[in-house]
Amino acid sequence: MKNGEKNWMVLYTRSRWEKKVDQLLKDQNFNSFCPLVKTNRQWVDRNKVVEVPLFRSYLFVQANHQEQSRIMQTSGVVNFISHCGKPATINDTEIERIKLIVKQYTDIEAISLENINIGDSVKVINGPLLNHKGEIAQVQGRSVVMVIDNINCALTVKINRKELSHTNQLLFS
């Protein structure tokens, strides 16, 4: 990454601070993105639809090398997620894909990959993820777990098995 070039980086935040950190970064004129999904929460006296972060304790920020120290000073920021000793970067295409998934699908959740073994390589042949190639970690009914590199998470998207075909290529190649 060149010093002046802005890249999407992954931030690790304090627990339950994702939306707050996102707003604090936007208040500082940073381009940040905290993917939110609507979910039904049940309390003893009522049910309510609330927006919760798709990735717990993670959010994305677009910044250059000089801006990283200013971002680290933001309340609620724990650290940048690193890969090979440098902040992990996500390309614009993947950020747009996450935005599209959050917009198009209603039943989405992120799950940790720590205990999941990667399986078949597939290609999506229909829908908003058309031609998207990935490795499937799990298939149960219509639920497909697809791996996203660099953030140690996966997206669970309700997609029909008929919309997948086998391939030998890896995710985000």
XYZ file of C-alpha atoms in Angstrom:
173
model
C 0.000 0.000 0.000
C 1.411 3.372 -1.006
C 1.387 6.095 1.666
C -1.254 8.295 0.005
C -3.404 5.483 -1.373
C -6.641 4.817 0.508
C -7.624 1.195 1.001
C -10.439 -0.520 2.834
C -9.081 -1.938 6.062
C -10.712 -4.062 8.732
C -11.016 -2.635 12.246
C -11.538 -4.636 15.402
C -13.714 -2.746 17.905
C -14.770 -3.136 21.498
C -17.677 -5.504 21.927
C -20.989 -3.890 20.899
C -19.257 -0.662 19.786
C -19.436 -1.276 16.024
C -22.197 1.256 15.251
C -20.761 3.838 17.657
C -17.241 3.569 16.162
C -18.741 3.751 12.655
C -20.466 7.028 13.562
C -17.358 8.439 15.288
C -15.268 7.704 12.184
C -17.875 9.320 9.931
C -17.862 12.362 12.230
C -14.121 12.592 11.518
C -14.846 12.446 7.748
C -13.609 8.880 7.263
C -15.396 6.603 4.847
C -16.443 3.730 7.104
C -18.848 0.862 6.611
C -20.547 -1.201 9.299
C -22.804 -3.740 7.551
C -26.094 -3.946 9.433
C -28.793 -6.600 9.250
C -32.314 -6.481 10.644
C -33.217 -9.136 13.168
C -36.164 -9.819 15.393
C -35.318 -9.555 19.107
C -37.693 -10.934 21.684
C -38.062 -9.588 25.186
C -40.497 -10.790 27.838
C -43.007 -8.030 27.042
C -42.462 -7.427 23.285
C -40.801 -8.288 19.977
C -38.836 -5.680 18.092
C -36.927 -5.550 14.806
C -33.456 -4.101 15.409
C -30.405 -3.496 13.250
C -27.329 -5.380 14.412
C -23.831 -5.495 12.913
C -23.275 -8.373 10.489
C -19.723 -8.881 11.780
C -19.443 -8.680 15.554
C -16.597 -6.352 16.625
C -15.569 -5.672 13.004
C -16.100 -2.786 10.636
C -14.431 -1.445 7.520
C -12.714 1.914 7.077
C -11.144 3.461 3.992
C -7.900 5.202 4.884
C -4.264 5.660 3.955
C -1.148 4.876 5.985
C -0.954 8.351 7.597
C -4.554 8.210 8.811
C -4.169 4.926 10.702
C -2.861 6.513 13.919
C -5.774 8.984 13.966
C -8.218 6.104 13.521
C -6.556 4.187 16.373
C -7.232 7.163 18.688
C -10.982 6.865 18.083
C -12.933 5.635 21.112
C -13.893 1.982 20.812
C -11.212 1.047 18.265
C -9.070 -1.844 19.496
C -6.793 -2.435 16.496
C -6.521 -2.982 12.768
C -6.817 -6.610 11.707
C -3.446 -7.527 10.284
C -2.319 -10.046 7.714
C 1.423 -10.801 7.383
C 2.256 -7.932 9.757
C 0.351 -5.264 7.783
C -3.254 -4.079 8.106
C -5.526 -6.445 6.173
C -7.067 -4.760 3.150
C -10.289 -5.561 1.343
C -10.709 -4.499 -2.257
C -13.572 -2.257 -3.376
C -15.271 -5.160 -5.174
C -15.607 -7.165 -1.954
C -16.978 -4.152 -0.032
C -19.560 -3.625 -2.787
C -20.396 -7.345 -2.708
C -21.013 -7.190 1.060
C -23.211 -4.101 0.557
C -25.174 -5.940 -2.127
C -25.606 -9.049 0.035
C -26.860 -6.964 2.981
C -29.266 -5.128 0.672
C -30.561 -8.182 -1.225
C -30.816 -10.850 1.470
C -32.797 -10.713 4.694
C -31.587 -13.849 6.466
C -27.839 -13.297 6.880
C -25.500 -14.018 9.746
C -21.729 -14.059 10.168
C -20.127 -17.017 11.854
C -16.552 -17.638 12.975
C -14.377 -19.878 10.806
C -12.204 -21.140 13.648
C -13.847 -24.599 13.772
C -15.118 -24.952 10.187
C -13.378 -27.077 7.551
C -13.552 -25.723 4.017
C -15.219 -27.998 1.446
C -16.315 -27.807 -2.163
C -15.415 -25.002 -4.550
C -18.551 -23.592 -6.197
C -19.762 -20.856 -8.475
C -23.100 -19.068 -8.021
C -25.110 -19.347 -11.253
C -28.092 -17.144 -10.354
C -29.050 -14.114 -8.223
C -27.086 -11.104 -6.895
C -23.976 -13.262 -6.378
C -23.994 -14.407 -10.024
C -20.599 -15.832 -11.086
C -19.242 -15.458 -7.548
C -16.798 -18.264 -6.825
C -16.234 -19.564 -3.359
C -15.483 -22.370 -1.048
C -18.422 -23.855 0.789
C -17.873 -24.531 4.441
C -21.322 -25.999 5.051
C -24.582 -26.721 3.230
C -27.748 -27.454 5.207
C -30.971 -27.298 3.282
C -30.872 -23.926 1.539
C -28.229 -22.442 3.843
C -24.814 -22.012 2.234
C -21.773 -20.781 4.132
C -19.342 -18.910 1.864
C -15.881 -17.807 2.991
C -14.606 -14.201 2.849
C -10.827 -13.829 3.007
C -8.916 -11.584 5.444
C -11.523 -11.215 8.190
C -11.804 -14.778 9.514
C -15.582 -14.763 9.082
C -18.108 -16.300 6.745
C -21.492 -15.177 5.475
C -24.461 -17.490 5.730
C -26.752 -16.737 2.807
C -30.050 -18.511 2.213
C -29.606 -19.646 -1.371
C -31.081 -22.575 -3.293
C -28.634 -25.388 -4.067
C -29.801 -25.240 -7.702
C -28.122 -21.823 -7.912
C -24.682 -23.394 -7.379
C -22.399 -25.374 -9.670
C -19.090 -27.061 -8.853
C -15.823 -25.424 -9.938
C -12.141 -25.896 -9.210
C -11.441 -22.218 -8.599
C -11.008 -20.566 -5.217
C -12.972 -17.702 -3.656
C -12.136 -14.165 -4.813
C -9.515 -15.383 -7.281
